[in-house]
Amino acid sequence: MKNFLLFFLLPLFIEGMFGESVTVTVTVGDSVTLHTGLIEIKEEDLLEWRFGAQRDRIARVRKDSKPTTYDVPDGRFGDRLKADGQTGDLTITNITSEHAGPYEISNNTKVIITFKFVVVSADKHPSVLVGEFVTLPTGVTDTKTYDVMRWRFEDQKSPIAEVNRMTGNVSYDGAGEKFKDRLQMDYWTGSLTITSTRNTDSGKYEVDLIKSSKYTIHKSFTVTVRGEIKSVSVKEGESIALNTDSEIQRHDSAMWMFEDNILVSIQNNFINLGPDERFRDRLQLDSHTGSLTIMNTRITDSGYYTQTISSSKRIIHNKFRVTVNDSGSGSGSGLSAVAAGIFAVFFGVAAGVVIYQYRRISKLQRQIQETLPGTGESEDLKL
């Protein structure tokens, strides 16, 4: 029983000595503000921020004094640190994997909170085509972590989308006409989807993930919306090349799709053909550029072709609208048939006119014979 009581009280004792422990998952390139929980520093407060197993001091804040920041011996922070002179909050910008580890804030040597950083990678520069959609993922997996998630675009002050988990509200008040009816924000993860993208959607998107008074993660994405879908046309039976300006890197994966069907893919330098038998033995893929050639084209090859190149650092989309036209092999006979039809109509009309005139002449001749006296022989009439 004594051992059980000691086991139960030990974590409370440790937390009392070393303060609260908070785990923060951040993405390479993110910025994070670590909150002290103080509204304003008091006269007697001496706040110090320390990093790593060696507990290197990286910031010191006192009331009515300019905050001081320090780099660690290996210089990994540089100018990435900024301390708030009123609250003692610490902001770390442009985080890399070297910044993973424990951060602690102490007041007069008493540790208040320890933050443990976990740093992961993600694509921060998505590229899409006009008219497609793009999703900006926050990376949130624990849906109960953040109280407020707020998105901004470029230098616009009003958020274009916001979820307030404390009130249960989702707002797009700042979207305006620019993003009207084209934003979808996930209530649980905070991820933002922009639909029917336009060239004007290109730019920097930032999201604040706020965990009450503990910390705020600042994520940013640079979105590129590229030109219209490329249109190419070919005659049936000819070959067509879907050329891209991309280049497949060593660790990239690439895939071509026709409508909703996978045509061919590259993974770990292996090329795999899709299950669509319509293109069997008619595809050629350039493993360096990812360009696709379709041979002996058919009318049924018309449609949309999409290429996706992806890795841990980037996603590239290319889209083509292909039109395969009739080869026109029967156009000559078709033209002859039309000409023959026109001739037949013309000949029919002409023949009808001749017959009509012939009958009219015969009728007139009979009438003249009946009215003229004499031998009953007729005379030729010139009409």
Tab-separated table of C-alpha atoms in Angstrom:
chain	number	residue	atom	x	y	z
A	1	MET	CA	0.000	0.000	0.000
A	2	LYS	CA	2.877	2.372	0.851
A	3	ASN	CA	4.552	1.581	-2.474
A	4	PHE	CA	1.309	2.261	-4.323
A	5	LEU	CA	0.865	5.601	-2.547
A	6	LEU	CA	4.454	6.574	-3.364
A	7	PHE	CA	3.923	5.625	-7.011
A	8	PHE	CA	0.776	7.784	-7.113
A	9	LEU	CA	2.325	10.829	-5.427
A	10	LEU	CA	5.659	10.778	-7.263
A	11	PRO	CA	4.320	12.302	-10.550
A	12	LEU	CA	2.629	15.081	-8.573
A	13	PHE	CA	5.873	15.784	-6.731
A	14	ILE	CA	7.852	15.838	-9.971
A	15	GLU	CA	5.316	18.142	-11.665
A	16	GLY	CA	5.491	20.465	-8.681
A	17	MET	CA	9.275	20.651	-9.089
A	18	PHE	CA	9.497	20.840	-12.860
A	19	GLY	CA	6.151	22.322	-13.841
A	20	GLU	CA	3.657	21.239	-16.477
A	21	SER	CA	4.829	19.303	-19.529
A	22	VAL	CA	3.288	19.975	-22.968
A	23	THR	CA	4.078	18.164	-26.236
A	24	VAL	CA	3.937	20.290	-29.385
A	25	THR	CA	4.013	18.808	-32.905
A	26	VAL	CA	5.272	21.292	-35.486
A	27	THR	CA	6.127	21.136	-39.180
A	28	VAL	CA	9.374	22.207	-40.774
A	29	GLY	CA	9.005	25.905	-41.633
A	30	ASP	CA	6.371	26.606	-38.954
A	31	SER	CA	6.633	29.315	-36.331
A	32	VAL	CA	5.539	28.756	-32.727
A	33	THR	CA	4.717	31.098	-29.856
A	34	LEU	CA	5.139	29.503	-26.419
A	35	HIS	CA	2.983	31.211	-23.792
A	36	THR	CA	4.012	31.738	-20.178
A	37	GLY	CA	0.388	32.072	-19.065
A	38	LEU	CA	1.148	35.521	-17.614
A	39	ILE	CA	-0.876	38.571	-18.558
A	40	GLU	CA	1.850	40.925	-17.386
A	41	ILE	CA	5.247	40.399	-15.774
A	42	LYS	CA	5.554	41.604	-12.185
A	43	GLU	CA	8.438	43.558	-10.672
A	44	GLU	CA	9.812	40.536	-8.861
A	45	ASP	CA	9.628	38.220	-11.916
A	46	LEU	CA	12.752	36.976	-13.676
A	47	LEU	CA	11.767	34.788	-16.624
A	48	GLU	CA	14.259	32.574	-18.394
A	49	TRP	CA	13.810	30.299	-21.377
A	50	ARG	CA	16.138	27.296	-21.753
A	51	PHE	CA	16.578	24.676	-24.468
A	52	GLY	CA	17.835	21.101	-24.783
A	53	ALA	CA	19.307	18.547	-22.448
A	54	GLN	CA	22.051	21.007	-21.469
A	55	ARG	CA	19.424	23.609	-20.572
A	56	ASP	CA	21.133	26.350	-22.550
A	57	ARG	CA	19.638	29.756	-21.842
A	58	ILE	CA	18.007	31.233	-24.971
A	59	ALA	CA	16.010	34.205	-23.540
A	60	ARG	CA	15.686	36.376	-20.415
A	61	VAL	CA	12.831	38.780	-19.647
A	62	ARG	CA	12.422	41.279	-16.768
A	63	LYS	CA	9.844	44.003	-16.251
A	64	ASP	CA	10.716	47.388	-17.759
A	65	SER	CA	13.748	45.931	-19.493
A	66	LYS	CA	14.293	44.997	-23.120
A	67	PRO	CA	14.075	41.219	-23.542
A	68	THR	CA	17.368	39.504	-24.340
A	69	THR	CA	17.724	36.448	-26.553
A	70	TYR	CA	20.743	34.154	-26.808
A	71	ASP	CA	21.805	31.583	-29.338
A	72	VAL	CA	23.081	28.135	-28.317
A	73	PRO	CA	26.761	27.250	-28.895
A	74	ASP	CA	26.129	25.527	-32.258
A	75	GLY	CA	24.255	28.592	-33.609
A	76	ARG	CA	21.099	26.719	-34.637
A	77	PHE	CA	18.690	29.518	-33.658
A	78	GLY	CA	20.393	32.539	-35.218
A	79	ASP	CA	17.807	35.347	-35.430
A	80	ARG	CA	14.806	33.017	-35.045
A	81	LEU	CA	14.052	33.949	-31.406
A	82	LYS	CA	11.832	36.777	-30.176
A	83	ALA	CA	10.670	37.337	-26.575
A	84	ASP	CA	7.665	39.436	-25.538
A	85	GLY	CA	8.588	42.069	-22.948
A	86	GLN	CA	5.107	42.167	-21.402
A	87	THR	CA	4.164	38.507	-21.102
A	88	GLY	CA	7.492	36.718	-21.532
A	89	ASP	CA	6.100	34.638	-24.417
A	90	LEU	CA	8.759	33.214	-26.729
A	91	THR	CA	8.347	32.962	-30.524
A	92	ILE	CA	10.545	30.677	-32.626
A	93	THR	CA	10.320	31.225	-36.404
A	94	ASN	CA	11.118	29.017	-39.407
A	95	ILE	CA	11.595	25.846	-37.394
A	96	THR	CA	13.864	23.058	-38.675
A	97	SER	CA	14.475	19.531	-37.428
A	98	GLU	CA	17.406	20.893	-35.394
A	99	HIS	CA	14.956	22.708	-33.153
A	100	ALA	CA	13.300	19.551	-31.846
A	101	GLY	CA	13.733	19.010	-28.135
A	102	PRO	CA	12.604	20.377	-24.758
A	103	TYR	CA	12.011	24.070	-24.010
A	104	GLU	CA	11.332	25.265	-20.483
A	105	ILE	CA	10.241	28.539	-18.950
A	106	SER	CA	11.179	29.308	-15.364
A	107	ASN	CA	10.327	32.178	-13.033
A	108	ASN	CA	13.003	32.881	-10.456
A	109	THR	CA	14.502	29.406	-11.133
A	110	LYS	CA	11.154	27.624	-10.640
A	111	VAL	CA	10.150	25.793	-13.823
A	112	ILE	CA	6.612	26.696	-14.925
A	113	ILE	CA	6.153	24.728	-18.154
A	114	THR	CA	8.260	22.386	-20.259
A	115	PHE	CA	7.445	22.156	-23.971
A	116	LYS	CA	8.605	19.119	-25.920
A	117	PHE	CA	8.928	19.758	-29.658
A	118	VAL	CA	8.298	17.081	-32.280
A	119	VAL	CA	9.227	18.288	-35.786
A	120	VAL	CA	7.764	16.647	-38.920
A	121	SER	CA	7.950	17.371	-42.676
A	122	ALA	CA	5.136	18.453	-45.023
A	123	ASP	CA	4.584	20.067	-48.412
A	124	LYS	CA	4.364	23.827	-47.824
A	125	HIS	CA	4.345	24.863	-51.497
A	126	PRO	CA	1.401	23.150	-53.225
A	127	SER	CA	0.854	23.794	-56.932
A	128	VAL	CA	-2.451	23.250	-58.750
A	129	LEU	CA	-4.089	24.088	-62.055
A	130	VAL	CA	-6.813	26.657	-62.574
A	131	GLY	CA	-10.199	25.143	-61.757
A	132	GLU	CA	-8.866	22.382	-59.514
A	133	PHE	CA	-8.996	22.316	-55.697
A	134	VAL	CA	-6.197	22.460	-53.155
A	135	THR	CA	-6.217	21.391	-49.502
A	136	LEU	CA	-3.880	23.026	-46.982
A	137	PRO	CA	-3.435	20.475	-44.167
A	138	THR	CA	-2.769	21.626	-40.620
A	139	GLY	CA	-1.409	18.223	-39.635
A	140	VAL	CA	-3.704	18.133	-36.589
A	141	THR	CA	-4.365	14.561	-35.466
A	142	ASP	CA	-5.669	15.151	-31.942
A	143	THR	CA	-8.964	16.903	-32.656
A	144	LYS	CA	-9.263	18.132	-29.058
A	145	THR	CA	-5.939	19.985	-28.992
A	146	TYR	CA	-6.786	23.438	-30.320
A	147	ASP	CA	-9.459	25.875	-29.199
A	148	VAL	CA	-9.259	28.321	-32.126
A	149	MET	CA	-7.961	27.778	-35.673
A	150	ARG	CA	-7.751	30.854	-37.884
A	151	TRP	CA	-6.730	31.261	-41.558
A	152	ARG	CA	-5.462	34.452	-43.244
A	153	PHE	CA	-4.477	35.246	-46.835
A	154	GLU	CA	-1.512	37.501	-47.680
A	155	ASP	CA	-1.672	40.749	-45.654
A	156	GLN	CA	-5.439	40.646	-45.130
A	157	LYS	CA	-6.143	41.363	-41.464
A	158	SER	CA	-9.558	39.716	-41.248
A	159	PRO	CA	-9.398	35.903	-41.234
A	160	ILE	CA	-10.876	34.274	-44.339
A	161	ALA	CA	-11.909	31.218	-42.300
A	162	GLU	CA	-12.056	30.447	-38.582
A	163	VAL	CA	-13.151	27.651	-36.288
A	164	ASN	CA	-13.831	28.474	-32.653
A	165	ARG	CA	-14.188	25.198	-30.791
A	166	MET	CA	-15.104	27.014	-27.582
A	167	THR	CA	-18.251	28.484	-29.148
A	168	GLY	CA	-18.769	25.827	-31.827
A	169	ASN	CA	-18.764	28.400	-34.630
A	170	VAL	CA	-17.302	28.214	-38.147
A	171	SER	CA	-16.941	31.578	-39.852
A	172	TYR	CA	-15.984	32.751	-43.349
A	173	ASP	CA	-16.761	36.426	-42.696
A	174	GLY	CA	-13.448	37.668	-44.089
A	175	ALA	CA	-13.629	35.611	-47.298
A	176	GLY	CA	-15.458	38.370	-49.160
A	177	GLU	CA	-16.273	38.156	-52.856
A	178	LYS	CA	-12.790	36.846	-53.652
A	179	PHE	CA	-13.363	33.468	-51.972
A	180	LYS	CA	-17.159	33.499	-51.827
A	181	ASP	CA	-18.571	29.957	-51.575
A	182	ARG	CA	-15.151	28.449	-52.421
A	183	LEU	CA	-13.738	27.742	-48.942
A	184	GLN	CA	-14.266	24.639	-46.840
A	185	MET	CA	-12.672	24.431	-43.386
A	186	ASP	CA	-12.594	21.169	-41.468
A	187	TYR	CA	-14.120	21.758	-38.036
A	188	TRP	CA	-11.956	19.120	-36.348
A	189	THR	CA	-8.539	19.475	-37.987
A	190	GLY	CA	-8.695	23.058	-39.244
A	191	SER	CA	-7.478	22.075	-42.724
A	192	LEU	CA	-8.607	24.483	-45.442
A	193	THR	CA	-9.788	23.497	-48.938
A	194	ILE	CA	-10.020	26.054	-51.752
A	195	THR	CA	-12.269	24.908	-54.603
A	196	SER	CA	-12.487	26.107	-58.241
A	197	THR	CA	-9.080	27.745	-57.925
A	198	ARG	CA	-8.205	30.917	-59.830
A	199	ASN	CA	-4.900	32.595	-60.684
A	200	THR	CA	-5.668	35.240	-58.063
A	201	ASP	CA	-5.662	32.539	-55.359
A	202	SER	CA	-1.872	32.269	-55.639
A	203	GLY	CA	-0.087	33.598	-52.575
A	204	LYS	CA	0.700	33.034	-48.916
A	205	TYR	CA	-1.820	31.429	-46.557
A	206	GLU	CA	-1.230	31.417	-42.789
A	207	VAL	CA	-3.066	29.593	-40.034
A	208	ASP	CA	-2.884	30.113	-36.272
A	209	LEU	CA	-3.569	27.020	-34.160
A	210	ILE	CA	-4.274	28.291	-30.659
A	211	LYS	CA	-4.136	26.054	-27.594
A	212	SER	CA	-5.778	28.256	-24.925
A	213	SER	CA	-2.972	29.960	-22.970
A	214	LYS	CA	-0.322	27.292	-23.623
A	215	TYR	CA	0.995	27.908	-27.151
A	216	THR	CA	0.124	29.017	-30.681
A	217	ILE	CA	1.458	27.360	-33.841
A	218	HIS	CA	1.799	29.558	-36.922
A	219	LYS	CA	1.813	27.604	-40.190
A	220	SER	CA	2.240	29.104	-43.639
A	221	PHE	CA	1.710	27.758	-47.158
A	222	THR	CA	2.662	29.293	-50.492
A	223	VAL	CA	0.063	28.267	-53.070
A	224	THR	CA	0.721	28.475	-56.806
A	225	VAL	CA	-2.233	28.287	-59.192
A	226	ARG	CA	-0.920	27.681	-62.694
A	227	GLY	CA	-2.416	28.374	-66.148
A	228	GLU	CA	-5.305	26.793	-67.913
A	229	ILE	CA	-5.552	23.123	-68.779
A	230	LYS	CA	-3.488	22.378	-71.899
A	231	SER	CA	-5.515	21.313	-74.938
A	232	VAL	CA	-4.035	19.045	-77.606
A	233	SER	CA	-5.617	17.547	-80.719
A	234	VAL	CA	-4.605	14.715	-83.043
A	235	LYS	CA	-6.069	12.642	-85.873
A	236	GLU	CA	-7.089	9.078	-85.179
A	237	GLY	CA	-4.220	6.629	-85.708
A	238	GLU	CA	-1.472	9.198	-85.067
A	239	SER	CA	0.651	9.470	-81.913
A	240	ILE	CA	0.355	12.275	-79.387
A	241	ALA	CA	2.898	13.410	-76.770
A	242	LEU	CA	1.771	14.965	-73.491
A	243	ASN	CA	4.915	16.928	-72.666
A	244	THR	CA	5.432	18.505	-69.256
A	245	ASP	CA	7.977	20.994	-67.942
A	246	SER	CA	8.509	18.835	-64.874
A	247	GLU	CA	11.412	16.636	-63.885
A	248	ILE	CA	11.120	13.471	-61.820
A	249	GLN	CA	13.626	13.411	-58.964
A	250	ARG	CA	15.129	10.301	-57.448
A	251	HIS	CA	12.653	9.903	-54.585
A	252	ASP	CA	9.576	11.219	-56.430
A	253	SER	CA	6.522	9.159	-57.250
A	254	ALA	CA	4.594	9.969	-60.418
A	255	MET	CA	1.279	8.864	-61.880
A	256	TRP	CA	-0.765	9.443	-65.033
A	257	MET	CA	-4.538	9.092	-64.970
A	258	PHE	CA	-7.115	9.075	-67.771
A	259	GLU	CA	-10.351	10.417	-66.340
A	260	ASP	CA	-10.618	8.299	-63.141
A	261	ASN	CA	-8.413	5.407	-64.285
A	262	ILE	CA	-4.705	4.931	-63.513
A	263	LEU	CA	-2.690	4.530	-66.734
A	264	VAL	CA	0.880	4.250	-65.487
A	265	SER	CA	2.876	5.070	-62.348
A	266	ILE	CA	6.490	5.344	-61.195
A	267	GLN	CA	7.493	4.370	-57.666
A	268	ASN	CA	11.097	3.821	-56.553
A	269	ASN	CA	12.181	3.868	-60.220
A	270	PHE	CA	9.764	1.049	-61.091
A	271	ILE	CA	7.189	1.650	-63.816
A	272	ASN	CA	3.806	-0.004	-63.336
A	273	LEU	CA	1.041	-0.098	-65.929
A	274	GLY	CA	-2.563	0.394	-64.909
A	275	PRO	CA	-5.338	-2.157	-65.474
A	276	ASP	CA	-6.979	-0.320	-68.399
A	277	GLU	CA	-6.694	-2.715	-71.375
A	278	ARG	CA	-7.683	0.002	-73.870
A	279	PHE	CA	-4.150	1.417	-73.753
A	280	ARG	CA	-2.244	-1.872	-73.720
A	281	ASP	CA	1.005	-1.620	-75.764
A	282	ARG	CA	0.179	1.944	-76.799
A	283	LEU	CA	1.889	3.991	-74.047
A	284	GLN	CA	5.432	5.295	-73.702
A	285	LEU	CA	6.591	7.051	-70.527
A	286	ASP	CA	9.714	9.195	-70.200
A	287	SER	CA	11.102	8.241	-66.787
A	288	HIS	CA	13.130	11.475	-66.610
A	289	THR	CA	10.509	14.103	-67.429
A	290	GLY	CA	7.368	12.040	-66.888
A	291	SER	CA	6.032	12.965	-70.341
A	292	LEU	CA	3.548	10.472	-71.783
A	293	THR	CA	3.169	9.402	-75.431
A	294	ILE	CA	0.013	7.672	-76.676
A	295	MET	CA	0.472	5.738	-79.933
A	296	ASN	CA	-2.090	4.651	-82.515
A	297	THR	CA	-4.714	6.931	-81.005
A	298	ARG	CA	-8.408	6.134	-81.085
A	299	ILE	CA	-11.542	8.239	-80.831
A	300	THR	CA	-12.155	6.742	-77.379
A	301	ASP	CA	-8.820	8.190	-76.173
A	302	SER	CA	-10.417	11.664	-76.070
A	303	GLY	CA	-10.732	13.085	-72.554
A	304	TYR	CA	-8.743	14.478	-69.621
A	305	TYR	CA	-5.265	13.223	-68.673
A	306	THR	CA	-3.728	14.209	-65.333
A	307	GLN	CA	-0.141	13.833	-64.167
A	308	THR	CA	0.803	14.049	-60.480
A	309	ILE	CA	4.398	14.152	-59.240
A	310	SER	CA	4.761	14.021	-55.457
A	311	SER	CA	7.390	13.742	-52.745
A	312	SER	CA	7.733	14.794	-49.124
A	313	LYS	CA	8.622	18.315	-50.264
A	314	ARG	CA	6.404	19.045	-53.264
A	315	ILE	CA	3.317	18.154	-55.286
A	316	ILE	CA	3.094	18.991	-59.019
A	317	HIS	CA	-0.018	18.662	-61.183
A	318	ASN	CA	-0.235	18.734	-64.978
A	319	LYS	CA	-3.505	18.352	-66.853
A	320	PHE	CA	-4.307	17.907	-70.565
A	321	ARG	CA	-7.538	17.861	-72.542
A	322	VAL	CA	-7.022	15.494	-75.497
A	323	THR	CA	-9.230	15.406	-78.579
A	324	VAL	CA	-8.823	12.595	-81.125
A	325	ASN	CA	-10.501	13.503	-84.410
A	326	ASP	CA	-11.785	11.221	-87.159
A	327	SER	CA	-8.935	10.504	-89.563
A	328	GLY	CA	-11.205	11.518	-92.492
A	329	SER	CA	-10.416	8.394	-94.592
A	330	GLY	CA	-14.000	8.379	-95.932
A	331	SER	CA	-14.216	12.077	-96.634
A	332	GLY	CA	-13.611	11.689	-100.415
A	333	SER	CA	-16.368	9.127	-100.909
A	334	GLY	CA	-18.593	11.183	-98.700
A	335	LEU	CA	-17.998	14.211	-100.867
A	336	SER	CA	-18.708	12.156	-104.026
A	337	ALA	CA	-21.937	10.896	-102.536
A	338	VAL	CA	-23.025	14.422	-101.758
A	339	ALA	CA	-22.126	15.548	-105.285
A	340	ALA	CA	-23.989	12.573	-106.784
A	341	GLY	CA	-27.023	13.408	-104.699
A	342	ILE	CA	-26.995	17.006	-105.835
A	343	PHE	CA	-26.626	15.883	-109.479
A	344	ALA	CA	-29.515	13.438	-109.130
A	345	VAL	CA	-31.766	16.128	-107.753
A	346	PHE	CA	-30.768	18.523	-110.493
A	347	PHE	CA	-31.240	15.852	-113.203
A	348	GLY	CA	-34.633	14.910	-111.805
A	349	VAL	CA	-35.825	18.481	-111.838
A	350	ALA	CA	-34.544	19.015	-115.393
A	351	ALA	CA	-36.169	15.822	-116.657
A	352	GLY	CA	-39.457	16.841	-115.104
A	353	VAL	CA	-39.337	20.192	-116.828
A	354	VAL	CA	-38.641	18.527	-120.236
A	355	ILE	CA	-41.513	16.060	-119.832
A	356	TYR	CA	-43.857	18.855	-118.776
A	357	GLN	CA	-42.913	20.967	-121.798
A	358	TYR	CA	-43.257	17.968	-124.144
A	359	ARG	CA	-46.768	17.232	-122.896
A	360	ARG	CA	-47.710	20.887	-123.218
A	361	ILE	CA	-46.524	21.000	-126.847
A	362	SER	CA	-48.443	17.848	-127.727
A	363	LYS	CA	-51.615	19.270	-126.259
A	364	LEU	CA	-51.253	22.484	-128.233
A	365	GLN	CA	-50.658	20.557	-131.433
A	366	ARG	CA	-53.874	18.575	-130.960
A	367	GLN	CA	-55.835	21.761	-130.313
A	368	ILE	CA	-54.487	23.365	-133.512
A	369	GLN	CA	-55.270	20.306	-135.602
A	370	GLU	CA	-58.826	20.363	-134.372
A	371	THR	CA	-59.348	24.015	-135.330
A	372	LEU	CA	-57.551	24.075	-138.724
A	373	PRO	CA	-59.433	22.910	-141.884
A	374	GLY	CA	-57.813	20.847	-144.607
A	375	THR	CA	-55.787	17.788	-144.747
A	376	GLY	CA	-55.429	17.296	-140.990
A	377	GLU	CA	-51.607	17.492	-141.237
A	378	SER	CA	-50.003	19.494	-138.522
A	379	GLU	CA	-47.346	22.191	-138.766
A	380	ASP	CA	-44.279	22.476	-136.553
A	381	LEU	CA	-44.672	25.123	-133.949
A	382	LYS	CA	-41.772	27.115	-132.529
A	383	LEU	CA	-42.498	28.216	-129.089
